[in-house]
Coordinates of C-alpha atoms in Angstrom, one line a residue:
Chain A
M37 CA 90.3 86.5 85.2
L38 CA 86.7 87.1 87.2
N39 CA 86.6 85.7 90.6
V40 CA 84.2 84.9 92.0
A41 CA 83.0 83.7 95.4
L42 CA 80.0 81.6 96.4
P43 CA 78.3 81.2 99.4
K44 CA 78.4 78.0 100.2
G45 CA 75.1 75.7 100.7
R46 CA 71.7 75.3 98.7
L47 CA 71.9 79.2 97.9
G48 CA 75.4 79.1 96.3
E49 CA 74.6 76.2 94.4
K50 CA 71.6 78.3 92.5
V51 CA 73.4 81.2 91.8
Y52 CA 76.1 78.9 90.4
A53 CA 73.2 77.3 88.0
M54 CA 72.7 81.1 87.0
F55 CA 76.6 81.8 86.3
E56 CA 76.6 78.6 84.0
A57 CA 73.8 79.5 82.1
A58 CA 75.2 82.9 82.0
G59 CA 77.9 81.1 79.9
Y60 CA 80.5 80.8 82.6
P61 CA 80.8 76.9 83.2
C62 CA 83.3 75.6 85.2
P63 CA 82.1 71.8 85.2
S64 CA 84.8 70.9 87.9
I65 CA 83.0 72.2 90.3
K66 CA 80.5 69.8 90.3
E67 CA 82.6 66.9 91.4
N68 CA 82.4 65.8 94.6
T69 CA 85.6 66.9 96.0
R70 CA 86.8 68.8 99.1
K71 CA 88.5 71.7 97.3
L72 CA 87.1 74.6 97.7
I73 CA 88.4 76.8 94.9
F74 CA 87.5 75.5 90.8
E75 CA 88.9 77.1 87.6
N76 CA 87.8 77.6 83.7
E77 CA 90.6 78.7 82.3
E78 CA 89.1 79.0 78.7
K79 CA 86.3 80.7 79.9
Q80 CA 88.6 82.9 82.5
V81 CA 86.4 82.1 85.5
R82 CA 87.2 81.1 88.7
Y83 CA 84.9 80.4 92.0
F84 CA 85.4 79.4 95.2
W85 CA 83.2 78.5 98.1
V86 CA 83.3 80.8 101.5
K87 CA 81.1 81.1 104.2
P88 CA 77.9 82.9 103.4
S89 CA 78.8 85.5 105.8
D90 CA 82.7 86.6 104.5
V91 CA 81.5 87.1 101.2
S92 CA 81.7 90.5 101.5
I93 CA 84.6 90.5 103.2
Y94 CA 86.4 88.7 100.1
V95 CA 84.7 90.9 97.7
E96 CA 85.2 94.7 99.6
R97 CA 88.9 93.3 100.0
G98 CA 89.5 92.3 96.3
A99 CA 90.2 88.5 96.5
A100 CA 86.7 88.6 94.9
D101 CA 85.7 90.7 91.9
I102 CA 82.2 90.1 92.6
G103 CA 80.4 87.3 94.8
V104 CA 76.2 87.2 96.2
A105 CA 75.8 87.9 99.6
G106 CA 72.4 88.2 101.8
K107 CA 71.6 91.8 102.1
D108 CA 71.1 90.6 105.5
I109 CA 74.8 90.8 105.9
L110 CA 75.5 93.7 103.4
L111 CA 73.3 95.7 106.1
E112 CA 75.2 94.2 109.2
Y113 CA 78.8 95.1 107.9
E114 CA 78.2 97.7 105.5
P115 CA 81.3 96.7 103.4
D116 CA 82.1 99.2 100.4
V117 CA 80.8 97.6 97.5
Y118 CA 78.2 98.0 94.5
E119 CA 75.2 96.4 95.3
L120 CA 74.4 95.6 91.7
L121 CA 71.3 93.5 90.8
D122 CA 68.6 91.8 93.9
L123 CA 68.9 88.1 92.5
N124 CA 65.5 87.3 94.2
L125 CA 66.6 84.4 95.9
G126 CA 66.6 83.6 99.1
K127 CA 64.2 85.3 100.1
C128 CA 63.3 85.8 103.7
R129 CA 62.4 88.4 106.5
M130 CA 64.2 90.4 109.0
A131 CA 61.9 90.7 111.8
V132 CA 61.6 91.3 115.0
A133 CA 60.4 87.7 117.0
A134 CA 58.6 87.4 121.0
P135 CA 56.6 85.2 123.0
K136 CA 53.1 85.3 121.9
D137 CA 52.0 87.0 125.5
F138 CA 55.2 89.5 125.0
Y139 CA 53.8 93.5 124.8
D140 CA 56.4 96.1 124.9
D141 CA 54.9 99.1 126.6
G142 CA 57.9 100.9 126.3
E143 CA 58.7 101.1 130.5
K144 CA 61.7 99.9 130.7
T145 CA 64.9 99.1 128.3
L146 CA 64.1 96.3 125.7
K147 CA 66.3 93.3 126.0
V148 CA 67.7 92.7 122.1
A149 CA 69.1 89.2 121.4
T150 CA 70.3 89.0 118.3
K151 CA 73.2 88.2 115.7
F152 CA 72.9 90.9 113.5
T153 CA 73.9 93.5 116.2
N154 CA 74.1 96.6 113.7
I155 CA 70.6 96.1 112.2
A156 CA 68.9 95.7 115.4
A157 CA 70.6 98.9 116.2
N158 CA 69.8 100.6 113.5
Y159 CA 66.4 99.8 113.6
Y160 CA 65.4 100.4 117.3
N161 CA 67.6 104.0 116.5
S162 CA 65.1 104.9 114.3
I163 CA 62.1 104.4 116.1
G164 CA 63.3 105.9 119.4
R165 CA 63.4 102.6 121.8
D166 CA 66.1 102.4 124.1
I167 CA 67.5 99.1 124.3
D168 CA 70.5 96.4 125.6
I169 CA 71.8 94.3 122.7
I170 CA 72.5 91.0 123.7
K171 CA 74.8 89.8 120.9
L172 CA 74.5 85.5 120.4
N173 CA 76.0 83.8 117.6
G174 CA 73.2 80.8 117.3
S175 CA 69.9 79.2 118.8
I176 CA 68.8 82.8 119.2
E177 CA 64.9 81.6 119.5
I178 CA 65.4 80.3 122.7
A179 CA 66.9 83.7 124.6
P180 CA 63.4 85.1 125.4
I181 CA 62.2 81.1 126.7
L182 CA 64.7 81.6 129.5
S183 CA 64.7 85.3 129.6
L184 CA 68.0 86.3 128.4
S185 CA 66.4 88.6 126.4
D186 CA 62.7 90.0 126.0
V187 CA 62.4 89.8 121.7
I188 CA 64.7 88.4 119.4
V189 CA 66.2 89.8 115.7
D190 CA 66.8 87.4 113.4
I191 CA 66.2 86.1 109.9
V192 CA 62.4 84.7 109.0
E193 CA 62.4 82.5 106.4
T194 CA 59.2 79.8 107.1
G195 CA 58.4 80.7 110.6
T196 CA 58.4 77.2 111.8
T197 CA 61.5 77.3 113.9
L198 CA 59.8 80.4 115.9
K199 CA 56.2 78.8 115.8
E200 CA 58.1 75.0 117.8
N201 CA 59.8 77.5 120.5
D202 CA 56.4 79.6 121.2
L203 CA 57.5 82.9 119.3
E204 CA 56.1 85.3 117.1
V205 CA 56.9 87.9 114.5
K206 CA 55.5 91.0 116.1
T207 CA 57.4 93.4 113.4
E208 CA 59.3 92.8 109.8
I209 CA 62.0 95.4 109.4
L210 CA 62.7 94.7 105.7
P211 CA 63.0 92.3 103.5
I212 CA 65.9 89.9 102.8
S213 CA 66.9 89.1 99.2
A214 CA 70.3 87.6 97.5
R215 CA 72.2 90.6 96.3
L216 CA 75.1 90.5 93.3
I217 CA 78.2 92.4 94.7
A218 CA 81.0 93.6 92.7
N219 CA 84.4 95.5 94.4
K220 CA 84.2 99.0 93.3
S221 CA 88.2 98.8 92.3
S222 CA 87.5 95.7 89.7
F223 CA 84.3 97.5 88.6
K224 CA 86.5 100.0 86.9
F225 CA 88.9 97.4 85.5
K226 CA 86.5 94.7 85.0
G227 CA 83.8 95.9 83.7
K228 CA 82.9 94.7 80.7
L229 CA 83.2 91.7 81.9
I230 CA 80.7 92.3 85.0
E231 CA 78.7 93.9 83.2
S232 CA 78.2 91.2 80.8
V233 CA 77.5 88.6 83.5
L234 CA 75.4 90.9 85.2
K235 CA 73.2 91.4 81.6
S236 CA 72.9 87.8 81.5
I237 CA 71.7 86.8 84.8
E238 CA 69.7 90.2 84.9
K239 CA 68.2 88.7 82.4
Q240 CA 67.5 84.9 84.3
V241 CA 66.2 86.8 87.2
K242 CA 63.8 88.2 85.3
K243 CA 62.8 85.5 83.7
D244 CA 61.8 83.5 87.0
D245 CA 59.7 86.5 88.6
Chain B
M20 CA 121.8 109.8 94.0
I21 CA 119.6 107.4 95.2
E22 CA 118.9 103.5 94.3
E23 CA 115.5 103.6 93.0
Q24 CA 115.3 99.5 93.1
L25 CA 115.8 100.4 97.1
L26 CA 112.7 102.7 97.7
K27 CA 109.4 101.5 98.5
S28 CA 106.5 102.1 96.3
E29 CA 104.9 104.6 98.2
E30 CA 108.8 106.4 99.0
K31 CA 109.4 106.1 95.4
A32 CA 105.5 107.9 95.0
V33 CA 106.5 111.0 97.5
F34 CA 109.6 111.9 95.4
A35 CA 107.8 112.1 92.0
L36 CA 104.5 113.6 93.7
R37 CA 106.8 116.1 94.7
S38 CA 108.5 116.9 91.9
L39 CA 105.2 117.1 89.8
Y40 CA 103.4 119.5 92.1
R41 CA 106.4 121.9 92.1
K42 CA 106.7 122.2 88.6
Y43 CA 103.3 123.5 88.5
G44 CA 103.5 125.8 91.4
Y45 CA 102.4 124.5 94.3
L46 CA 104.0 125.0 97.2
P47 CA 105.4 123.1 99.9
Y48 CA 103.1 122.8 103.6
K49 CA 104.8 121.7 106.4
M50 CA 102.5 121.6 109.5
S51 CA 102.5 120.6 113.0
K52 CA 101.2 116.9 113.9
F53 CA 98.9 118.3 116.6
E54 CA 95.9 120.1 116.1
E55 CA 94.0 122.2 118.8
Y56 CA 91.0 119.2 119.1
E57 CA 88.0 122.4 118.7
L58 CA 89.1 122.3 115.5
Y59 CA 87.9 119.0 114.5
I60 CA 84.4 118.7 117.0
R61 CA 83.4 121.7 114.6
N62 CA 83.7 119.5 111.5
K63 CA 83.8 116.1 112.3
D64 CA 81.6 115.2 109.6
F65 CA 84.2 116.3 107.6
L66 CA 86.4 113.4 108.7
V67 CA 86.1 109.7 107.4
S68 CA 85.8 108.7 111.3
D69 CA 84.9 110.8 114.2
R70 CA 87.4 108.9 116.5
I71 CA 90.8 111.1 116.8
I72 CA 93.6 110.5 119.1
T73 CA 93.4 113.7 122.0
F74 CA 96.2 114.4 124.8
N75 CA 96.2 117.3 127.0
D76 CA 99.2 119.9 126.1
T77 CA 101.1 121.5 129.2
N78 CA 98.7 124.2 129.3
G79 CA 95.8 122.2 129.9
K80 CA 94.4 122.5 126.5
L81 CA 93.1 119.7 124.8
M82 CA 94.8 118.7 121.4
A83 CA 94.7 116.4 119.0
L84 CA 96.4 113.8 116.6
K85 CA 96.1 115.5 113.3
P86 CA 93.4 113.1 111.8
D87 CA 93.0 114.9 108.5
V88 CA 95.2 117.8 106.8
T89 CA 92.9 119.7 104.5
L90 CA 91.2 121.7 107.8
S91 CA 94.7 122.4 109.4
I92 CA 95.4 124.2 105.7
I93 CA 92.3 126.1 105.5
K94 CA 92.2 127.2 108.9
N95 CA 95.7 128.6 108.2
S96 CA 95.1 130.5 104.4
E97 CA 94.1 133.7 103.5
D98 CA 90.5 134.6 102.3
K99 CA 91.4 137.3 100.3
K100 CA 89.3 138.1 96.7
G101 CA 91.1 137.1 93.8
V102 CA 94.5 135.5 96.1
K103 CA 94.6 131.9 95.3
Q104 CA 96.8 129.9 97.3
K105 CA 98.5 126.5 96.1
V106 CA 99.9 124.1 98.4
F107 CA 101.1 120.7 98.5
Y108 CA 101.5 118.3 101.7
N109 CA 102.9 114.9 102.4
E110 CA 102.0 114.0 106.2
N111 CA 101.0 111.8 108.1
V112 CA 97.4 111.5 109.8
Y113 CA 95.7 109.1 112.7
R114 CA 93.0 107.7 111.8
V115 CA 90.8 104.8 113.0
S116 CA 91.1 101.8 110.5
K117 CA 87.7 100.3 109.0
S118 CA 89.0 96.7 109.0
T119 CA 90.6 96.7 112.4
K120 CA 88.7 98.9 114.1
N121 CA 92.5 100.6 115.5
Y122 CA 94.4 103.4 115.4
K123 CA 96.4 103.5 112.1
E124 CA 99.1 105.8 110.8
I125 CA 98.3 106.9 107.4
M126 CA 100.9 107.7 104.9
Q127 CA 98.6 110.9 102.8
A128 CA 99.9 112.9 99.9
G129 CA 98.0 115.9 98.5
L130 CA 97.3 118.9 97.1
E131 CA 94.7 122.0 98.1
C132 CA 94.1 125.2 95.6
I133 CA 92.2 127.7 98.3
G134 CA 90.8 130.8 97.3
D135 CA 89.2 132.5 93.9
I136 CA 89.1 129.1 92.3
D137 CA 87.4 129.2 88.7
L138 CA 87.1 126.2 85.9
Y139 CA 90.8 126.1 85.0
D140 CA 92.0 125.7 88.7
I141 CA 89.3 122.6 89.2
F142 CA 90.8 121.3 85.7
E143 CA 94.4 121.8 86.7
A144 CA 93.8 119.6 90.0
V145 CA 91.9 116.9 87.6
T146 CA 94.9 116.8 85.2
L147 CA 97.3 116.6 88.6
A148 CA 95.1 113.8 90.4
V149 CA 96.0 111.8 86.6
K150 CA 99.2 112.5 86.3
S151 CA 99.9 111.5 90.0
L152 CA 98.1 108.3 89.3
S153 CA 100.1 107.7 86.1
L154 CA 103.1 108.5 88.0
I155 CA 102.4 105.3 90.2
S156 CA 101.0 102.9 88.1
D157 CA 100.4 102.3 84.3
D158 CA 96.9 100.9 85.1
F159 CA 94.8 103.5 86.2
V160 CA 91.1 105.2 85.8
L161 CA 90.1 108.7 87.6
E162 CA 86.3 108.5 88.1
I163 CA 84.6 111.9 87.8
S164 CA 81.2 113.1 89.0
H165 CA 79.6 116.1 89.6
L166 CA 77.8 116.6 92.9
G167 CA 75.3 119.7 91.2
I168 CA 74.0 117.5 89.1
L169 CA 73.6 115.2 91.1
S170 CA 71.5 117.2 94.0
A171 CA 69.6 119.1 91.5
I172 CA 68.3 115.5 89.9
L173 CA 67.4 114.4 93.3
D174 CA 65.7 117.4 94.3
E175 CA 63.7 117.2 91.2
V176 CA 62.4 113.8 92.1
C177 CA 61.9 114.5 95.7
K178 CA 62.9 116.8 98.7
D179 CA 62.8 114.4 101.3
E180 CA 65.6 114.6 103.5
L181 CA 64.8 111.0 104.6
F182 CA 65.1 110.3 101.1
Q183 CA 67.6 111.9 99.4
S184 CA 69.9 110.5 102.5
Q185 CA 69.1 107.1 101.5
A186 CA 68.6 108.1 97.8
L187 CA 72.5 108.7 98.8
E188 CA 73.3 105.5 99.9
F189 CA 71.6 103.6 96.9
I190 CA 73.4 105.7 94.5
S191 CA 77.5 105.1 95.8
Q192 CA 76.3 101.4 95.5
K193 CA 74.9 101.1 92.3
N194 CA 71.6 99.7 93.9
T195 CA 69.4 100.6 91.1
H196 CA 66.4 98.1 92.6
D197 CA 66.6 99.5 96.5
L198 CA 67.0 102.9 95.2
S199 CA 63.2 101.8 92.9
R200 CA 62.1 100.7 96.0
L201 CA 62.7 103.8 97.8
C202 CA 61.3 105.8 94.9
E203 CA 58.0 103.5 95.4
K204 CA 58.1 103.9 98.8
F205 CA 57.7 108.0 98.6
E206 CA 55.1 107.8 95.6
I207 CA 57.1 108.9 92.8
S208 CA 56.1 108.9 89.7
A209 CA 57.0 106.4 87.0
Q210 CA 59.2 108.7 84.6
K211 CA 60.9 110.5 87.2
T212 CA 61.9 106.9 88.9
A213 CA 63.4 106.0 85.5
D214 CA 65.1 109.2 85.1
L215 CA 66.5 109.1 88.5
V216 CA 67.4 104.9 87.5
E217 CA 68.7 106.4 83.9
F218 CA 71.3 108.7 85.9
V219 CA 72.6 106.6 88.2
S220 CA 73.4 103.5 85.0
T221 CA 75.1 106.4 83.5
Y222 CA 79.0 106.5 83.2
G223 CA 81.6 105.1 81.6
K224 CA 83.0 106.9 78.3
R225 CA 82.3 111.0 79.5
D226 CA 81.2 112.0 75.7
E227 CA 78.7 109.2 75.8
V228 CA 77.4 110.1 79.6
I229 CA 76.7 114.1 78.5
K230 CA 74.8 113.1 75.5
K231 CA 72.9 110.8 77.6
L232 CA 72.7 112.8 80.9
K233 CA 71.2 116.1 78.4
N234 CA 68.1 113.9 77.5
I235 CA 67.7 113.4 81.6
Y236 CA 69.3 117.0 83.2
K237 CA 70.2 120.4 81.9
G238 CA 71.3 123.2 83.7
E239 CA 74.5 125.6 84.1
S240 CA 76.5 122.1 86.0
L241 CA 76.1 119.7 83.1
E242 CA 77.8 123.2 80.4
E243 CA 80.7 123.1 83.7
L244 CA 81.4 119.3 83.4
E245 CA 80.9 119.1 79.3
T246 CA 83.6 121.8 79.9
L247 CA 86.0 120.1 81.8
S248 CA 85.8 117.2 79.4
N249 CA 86.7 118.8 76.3
M250 CA 89.1 120.7 78.6
L251 CA 90.4 116.6 79.4
N252 CA 90.0 115.6 76.0
S253 CA 93.9 117.0 75.1
S254 CA 95.1 114.9 78.2
E255 CA 98.0 111.8 77.0
F256 CA 95.5 109.8 79.9
S257 CA 91.9 111.5 78.7
E258 CA 90.7 107.4 78.0
K259 CA 91.3 106.9 81.6
I260 CA 89.3 109.6 83.0
I261 CA 85.5 108.7 83.5
F262 CA 82.5 109.7 84.5
D263 CA 80.9 108.1 87.0
F264 CA 77.7 109.0 89.4
S265 CA 78.4 107.2 91.9
V266 CA 81.2 109.2 93.7
V267 CA 78.8 110.9 96.3
N268 CA 81.4 112.5 99.0
D269 CA 79.6 114.3 101.9
M270 CA 77.0 117.1 100.0
S271 CA 77.5 119.4 103.1
Y272 CA 81.2 120.1 102.4
Y273 CA 81.7 119.3 98.7
N274 CA 79.8 121.1 96.1
G275 CA 80.7 120.8 92.6
I276 CA 83.2 118.2 90.8
V277 CA 84.5 115.7 92.6
F278 CA 86.6 112.3 91.6
K279 CA 88.1 109.2 93.2
G280 CA 90.8 107.2 91.0
F281 CA 91.8 103.8 91.2
L282 CA 94.8 101.5 90.5
S283 CA 94.4 97.8 88.8
E284 CA 96.4 96.7 91.6
I285 CA 94.2 97.8 94.8
C286 CA 91.1 96.8 96.5
E287 CA 89.7 100.3 96.9
G288 CA 90.2 103.9 95.6
V289 CA 94.0 105.4 96.5
L290 CA 92.5 109.2 95.5
S291 CA 89.9 111.0 96.8
G292 CA 88.8 115.0 96.3
G293 CA 87.2 117.3 94.5
Q294 CA 85.7 121.1 95.2
Y295 CA 84.8 122.2 98.6
D296 CA 83.3 125.4 98.9
N297 CA 80.3 124.6 101.5
L298 CA 83.4 123.4 103.9
M299 CA 84.7 126.5 103.1
Q300 CA 82.0 128.3 104.2
K301 CA 81.4 126.2 107.3
M302 CA 85.5 127.1 108.2
D303 CA 83.8 131.2 108.0
R304 CA 85.5 131.4 104.5
K305 CA 84.5 133.3 101.3
S306 CA 86.1 132.2 99.1
G307 CA 86.6 128.6 97.3
A308 CA 88.9 125.6 97.3
V309 CA 89.3 122.0 95.0
G310 CA 91.8 119.5 96.5
F311 CA 92.1 115.8 96.7
A312 CA 94.8 113.8 98.9
L313 CA 96.3 109.8 97.7
Y314 CA 96.5 107.9 100.2
L315 CA 100.2 106.2 100.1
D316 CA 99.9 103.5 102.9
L317 CA 97.6 101.8 100.0
L318 CA 101.0 101.6 97.8
E319 CA 102.0 98.5 100.0
Q320 CA 100.1 96.2 98.1
L321 CA 101.6 97.4 95.1
S322 CA 103.0 94.1 93.8
K323 CA 107.1 94.4 94.1
P324 CA 109.5 91.7 92.1
K325 CA 110.1 88.9 95.0
K326 CA 113.8 89.1 96.3
V327 CA 115.5 85.8 96.3
F328 CA 118.7 87.0 98.0
D329 CA 118.9 89.5 100.8
V330 CA 122.5 90.4 99.5
D331 CA 124.8 89.1 96.8
V332 CA 128.1 88.1 99.0
L333 CA 128.7 86.7 102.3
L334 CA 132.2 87.2 103.7
I335 CA 133.1 84.6 106.4
Y336 CA 136.0 86.0 108.2
G337 CA 138.3 85.0 110.9
E338 CA 137.9 86.5 114.4
N339 CA 142.6 86.9 113.5
D340 CA 142.6 88.4 110.2
D341 CA 143.1 91.7 109.8
K342 CA 139.9 94.2 109.8
Q343 CA 141.6 96.7 107.2
K344 CA 141.9 94.0 104.8
V345 CA 138.8 92.8 105.3
A346 CA 137.7 96.2 105.0
Q347 CA 138.8 96.7 101.8
K348 CA 137.5 93.4 100.6
V349 CA 134.0 94.6 101.6
N350 CA 134.8 97.6 99.6
E351 CA 136.6 95.8 96.9
F352 CA 132.4 94.0 96.4
V353 CA 130.5 97.4 97.2
N354 CA 132.6 99.1 94.3
K355 CA 131.9 96.3 91.8
G356 CA 128.2 97.4 92.5
L357 CA 127.3 94.5 94.8
S358 CA 126.3 94.2 98.8
V359 CA 127.7 92.8 100.9
S360 CA 127.7 91.4 104.1
A361 CA 130.7 90.7 106.8
Q362 CA 130.3 88.1 109.3
K363 CA 132.0 85.8 111.5
C364 CA 129.9 82.9 110.9
V365 CA 126.7 82.4 108.7
P366 CA 123.7 83.9 109.7
E367 CA 120.6 81.8 109.9
K368 CA 117.9 84.1 108.1
L369 CA 120.0 85.6 105.8
R370 CA 119.6 84.2 102.2
F371 CA 123.1 85.5 100.1
K372 CA 124.0 84.3 96.4
Q373 CA 127.1 83.9 96.9
K374 CA 129.4 82.8 99.9
V375 CA 133.5 84.0 99.9
E376 CA 135.5 83.1 102.7
F377 CA 138.0 85.6 103.7
L378 CA 141.5 83.8 103.9
E379 CA 143.7 86.9 104.6
G380 CA 146.2 87.6 101.7
K381 CA 145.8 84.5 99.8
N382 CA 141.4 85.0 98.5
N383 CA 142.5 87.4 96.0
A384 CA 139.3 86.9 94.2

């Protein structure tokens, strides 16, 4: 039985479609229910919907053999897993954003509001900038407006939210996309199965390019 | 006599491993729970985490609760040409748990062969690692890598330190997409990038891996790996020993053969080891070393048949019953091989198979 953790939401649905096309369908998943676990006994596969930021936890601890998680989550939590494939889905950027008139003259400690404290700390460490991290869990964009922080480090997709709050991207830290990850131990024991899923999905990703 | 069913998985493993290591001439190594803090601070990269529990000894010296066993064994080892010291241990170490970020006591068993080691000693360590795993579970895999090959291939591609450290991380994740991007960033030729990706994607059956690897790399390290592979062919568990170059232990300490063991029921590696001549050099030793550790605390996750009852018999006796006769009755059950709990009333949380009322003299069943 292959256990697959899918991120709840639009991305997860796209990913499920790829698994279906790869020959691992589970029709019951499309029924509109509140169930979170779906199993196809015949194909020996079980899917479950989890919060996107939790996928890596399920996979790292072996509750799921494979899963799909954003590179942002993988960089933030650094789970000990294999990262097997870039799905080229859910593409966006991790970026530093600030009010349009903000200029970092480097004179004082930079106040950075973010959900991604690890990514922000690593980035500023790499450029040798002293920062004060403010961990927020949502509505990051208002932090600079209310002078809670100087800048924010966040995911930018289209930039609309930034624009509407009079912010703009100052620096791009890295591109983000969804990745197929696997538990290291599962990979040793269900390697053939995981590889065959991987190959089929890899073909679909290449076709989409 | 110890009844096997009473033992927990990790306790059973400790006994089985001890007898195995003894057979191959490894001697028990017993050490103190404390070590001078300085030992660890000099080698902190070798440790899984640099957070250590410290305290001041009565003479004011800063001491640490051992986060690691290997360093202590090296420190106390002899350093003479031709001499080999083979020891095994079973100790608790104190480390920060990755998941909870709190200190945790971790039960570790392992062995070290220190001194003038050669390929035989490496083979012996690998064989004992495999045998150790087989004693715990039938469904296991030992994956082997050779850091000599890995570093030679990386040096061939690009000697930049930043490139190498990032490349190593991607290799350990089997992440070929980001590895290719990294090569692009460092303007590495398409051919070299393809070779590197091929190298990372090469894993599995030993002879197949060696065959493929010969197209990419030639050198002493590959010869060593091939010889080891041939020696392992005679092992009854040969099929379960694979090559996988994503095993990347810290290269400033390890060199040569490194390996990692997995059990199907446990979500992370339970065994880790390899050749660590570099660590020996850092500790001013001229000789080499090979060893491994088994993380016994992880064996807790191994499923055991669920117990339905806590005891076979619940014996209820009264306040005024003759205690000597109660004792006799208890022994009667025990001698039949049943477990008994003698109580005056039925305990709330005890699950029992059978309840027996002790009615003095009248109950002789």
